Amino acid sequence: QVQLVESGGGLVQAGGSLRLSCAASGRTFSPYTMAWFRQASGKAREFVVAITWSGASTYADSVKGRFTISRDNAANTVYLEMNKLEREDTAVYYCAVSRRLSVVTATLNYDYWGQGTQVTVSS
């Protein structure tokens, strides 16, 4: 079993920045794809960004140019740098791991999930 623990969420004013981290532990394997999803209150969970083992990434249109994903394979950790935050970015952010080697955006393609970290953007 793989455990994912997110950190770095919090309250920030619109236009501000936050950096999320997600560390994988337990019976980890390689290679794998890591991703961030988010779920706003009353809405479905949505794809934000994913990164493959080799570093290829895909972003949702809503965050392109503002968010940056990176990973440290040796540390089994993925990061999400979020800049120019908007109120619409308010959500619980979830880290996920997929055994698939290419970027996949659907939740059903991910095998392991973290518990989530709250990001709240105030105006």
PDB file of C-alpha atoms in Angstrom, residues 68-116:
ATOM      1  CA  THR A  68       3.926  24.782 -11.709  1.00  0.00           C
ATOM      2  CA  ILE A  69       4.374  21.115 -10.864  1.00  0.00           C
ATOM      3  CA  SER A  70       7.702  19.473 -10.108  1.00  0.00           C
ATOM      4  CA  ARG A  71       8.854  16.221  -8.566  1.00  0.00           C
ATOM      5  CA  ASP A  72      11.803  14.677  -6.793  1.00  0.00           C
ATOM      6  CA  ASN A  73      11.854  11.001  -7.701  1.00  0.00           C
ATOM      7  CA  ALA A  74      14.519  10.122  -5.151  1.00  0.00           C
ATOM      8  CA  ALA A  75      12.336  11.592  -2.406  1.00  0.00           C
ATOM      9  CA  ASN A  76       9.045  10.298  -3.846  1.00  0.00           C
ATOM     10  CA  THR A  77       7.707  13.815  -3.556  1.00  0.00           C
ATOM     11  CA  VAL A  78       5.733  16.089  -5.838  1.00  0.00           C
ATOM     12  CA  TYR A  79       5.334  19.822  -5.454  1.00  0.00           C
ATOM     13  CA  LEU A  80       2.785  22.331  -6.689  1.00  0.00           C
ATOM     14  CA  GLU A  81       3.791  25.983  -6.830  1.00  0.00           C
ATOM     15  CA  MET A  82       0.643  28.098  -7.062  1.00  0.00           C
ATOM     16  CA  ASN A  83       0.968  31.757  -7.999  1.00  0.00           C
ATOM     17  CA  LYS A  84      -1.538  34.517  -8.761  1.00  0.00           C
ATOM     18  CA  LEU A  85      -4.152  32.637  -6.786  1.00  0.00           C
ATOM     19  CA  GLU A  86      -7.790  33.438  -7.441  1.00  0.00           C
ATOM     20  CA  ARG A  87     -10.895  32.885  -5.331  1.00  0.00           C
ATOM     21  CA  GLU A  88     -11.896  30.201  -7.809  1.00  0.00           C
ATOM     22  CA  ASP A  89      -8.821  28.201  -6.750  1.00  0.00           C
ATOM     23  CA  THR A  90     -10.374  27.637  -3.318  1.00  0.00           C
ATOM     24  CA  ALA A  91     -10.722  23.887  -2.847  1.00  0.00           C
ATOM     25  CA  VAL A  92      -9.347  20.820  -1.148  1.00  0.00           C
ATOM     26  CA  TYR A  93      -6.279  19.764  -3.113  1.00  0.00           C
ATOM     27  CA  TYR A  94      -5.545  16.056  -3.448  1.00  0.00           C
ATOM     28  CA  CYS A  95      -2.352  14.334  -4.481  1.00  0.00           C
ATOM     29  CA  ALA A  96      -2.683  11.117  -6.492  1.00  0.00           C
ATOM     30  CA  VAL A  97      -0.462   8.407  -7.932  1.00  0.00           C
ATOM     31  CA  SER A  98      -1.073   6.377 -11.074  1.00  0.00           C
ATOM     32  CA  ARG A  99       0.753   3.277 -12.299  1.00  0.00           C
ATOM     33  CA  ARG A 100       0.246   4.552 -15.838  1.00  0.00           C
ATOM     34  CA  LEU A 101       3.367   6.029 -17.387  1.00  0.00           C
ATOM     35  CA  SER A 102       1.701   8.749 -19.429  1.00  0.00           C
ATOM     36  CA  VAL A 103      -0.226  11.770 -18.207  1.00  0.00           C
ATOM     37  CA  VAL A 104      -3.810  10.829 -17.469  1.00  0.00           C
ATOM     38  CA  THR A 105      -6.464  13.259 -16.284  1.00  0.00           C
ATOM     39  CA  ALA A 106      -9.392  11.109 -15.189  1.00  0.00           C
ATOM     40  CA  THR A 107      -9.708  10.223 -11.515  1.00  0.00           C
ATOM     41  CA  LEU A 108     -10.375   6.568 -12.340  1.00  0.00           C
ATOM     42  CA  ASN A 109      -6.829   6.233 -13.677  1.00  0.00           C
ATOM     43  CA  TYR A 110      -5.289   6.972 -10.280  1.00  0.00           C
ATOM     44  CA  ASP A 111      -4.593   4.191  -7.818  1.00  0.00           C
ATOM     45  CA  TYR A 112      -3.689   6.016  -4.623  1.00  0.00           C
ATOM     46  CA  TRP A 113      -4.934   9.254  -3.083  1.00  0.00           C
ATOM     47  CA  GLY A 114      -3.937  11.494  -0.241  1.00  0.00           C
ATOM     48  CA  GLN A 115      -6.332  12.902   2.343  1.00  0.00           C
ATOM     49  CA  GLY A 116      -6.234  16.391   0.873  1.00  0.00           C
TER      50      GLY A 116
END
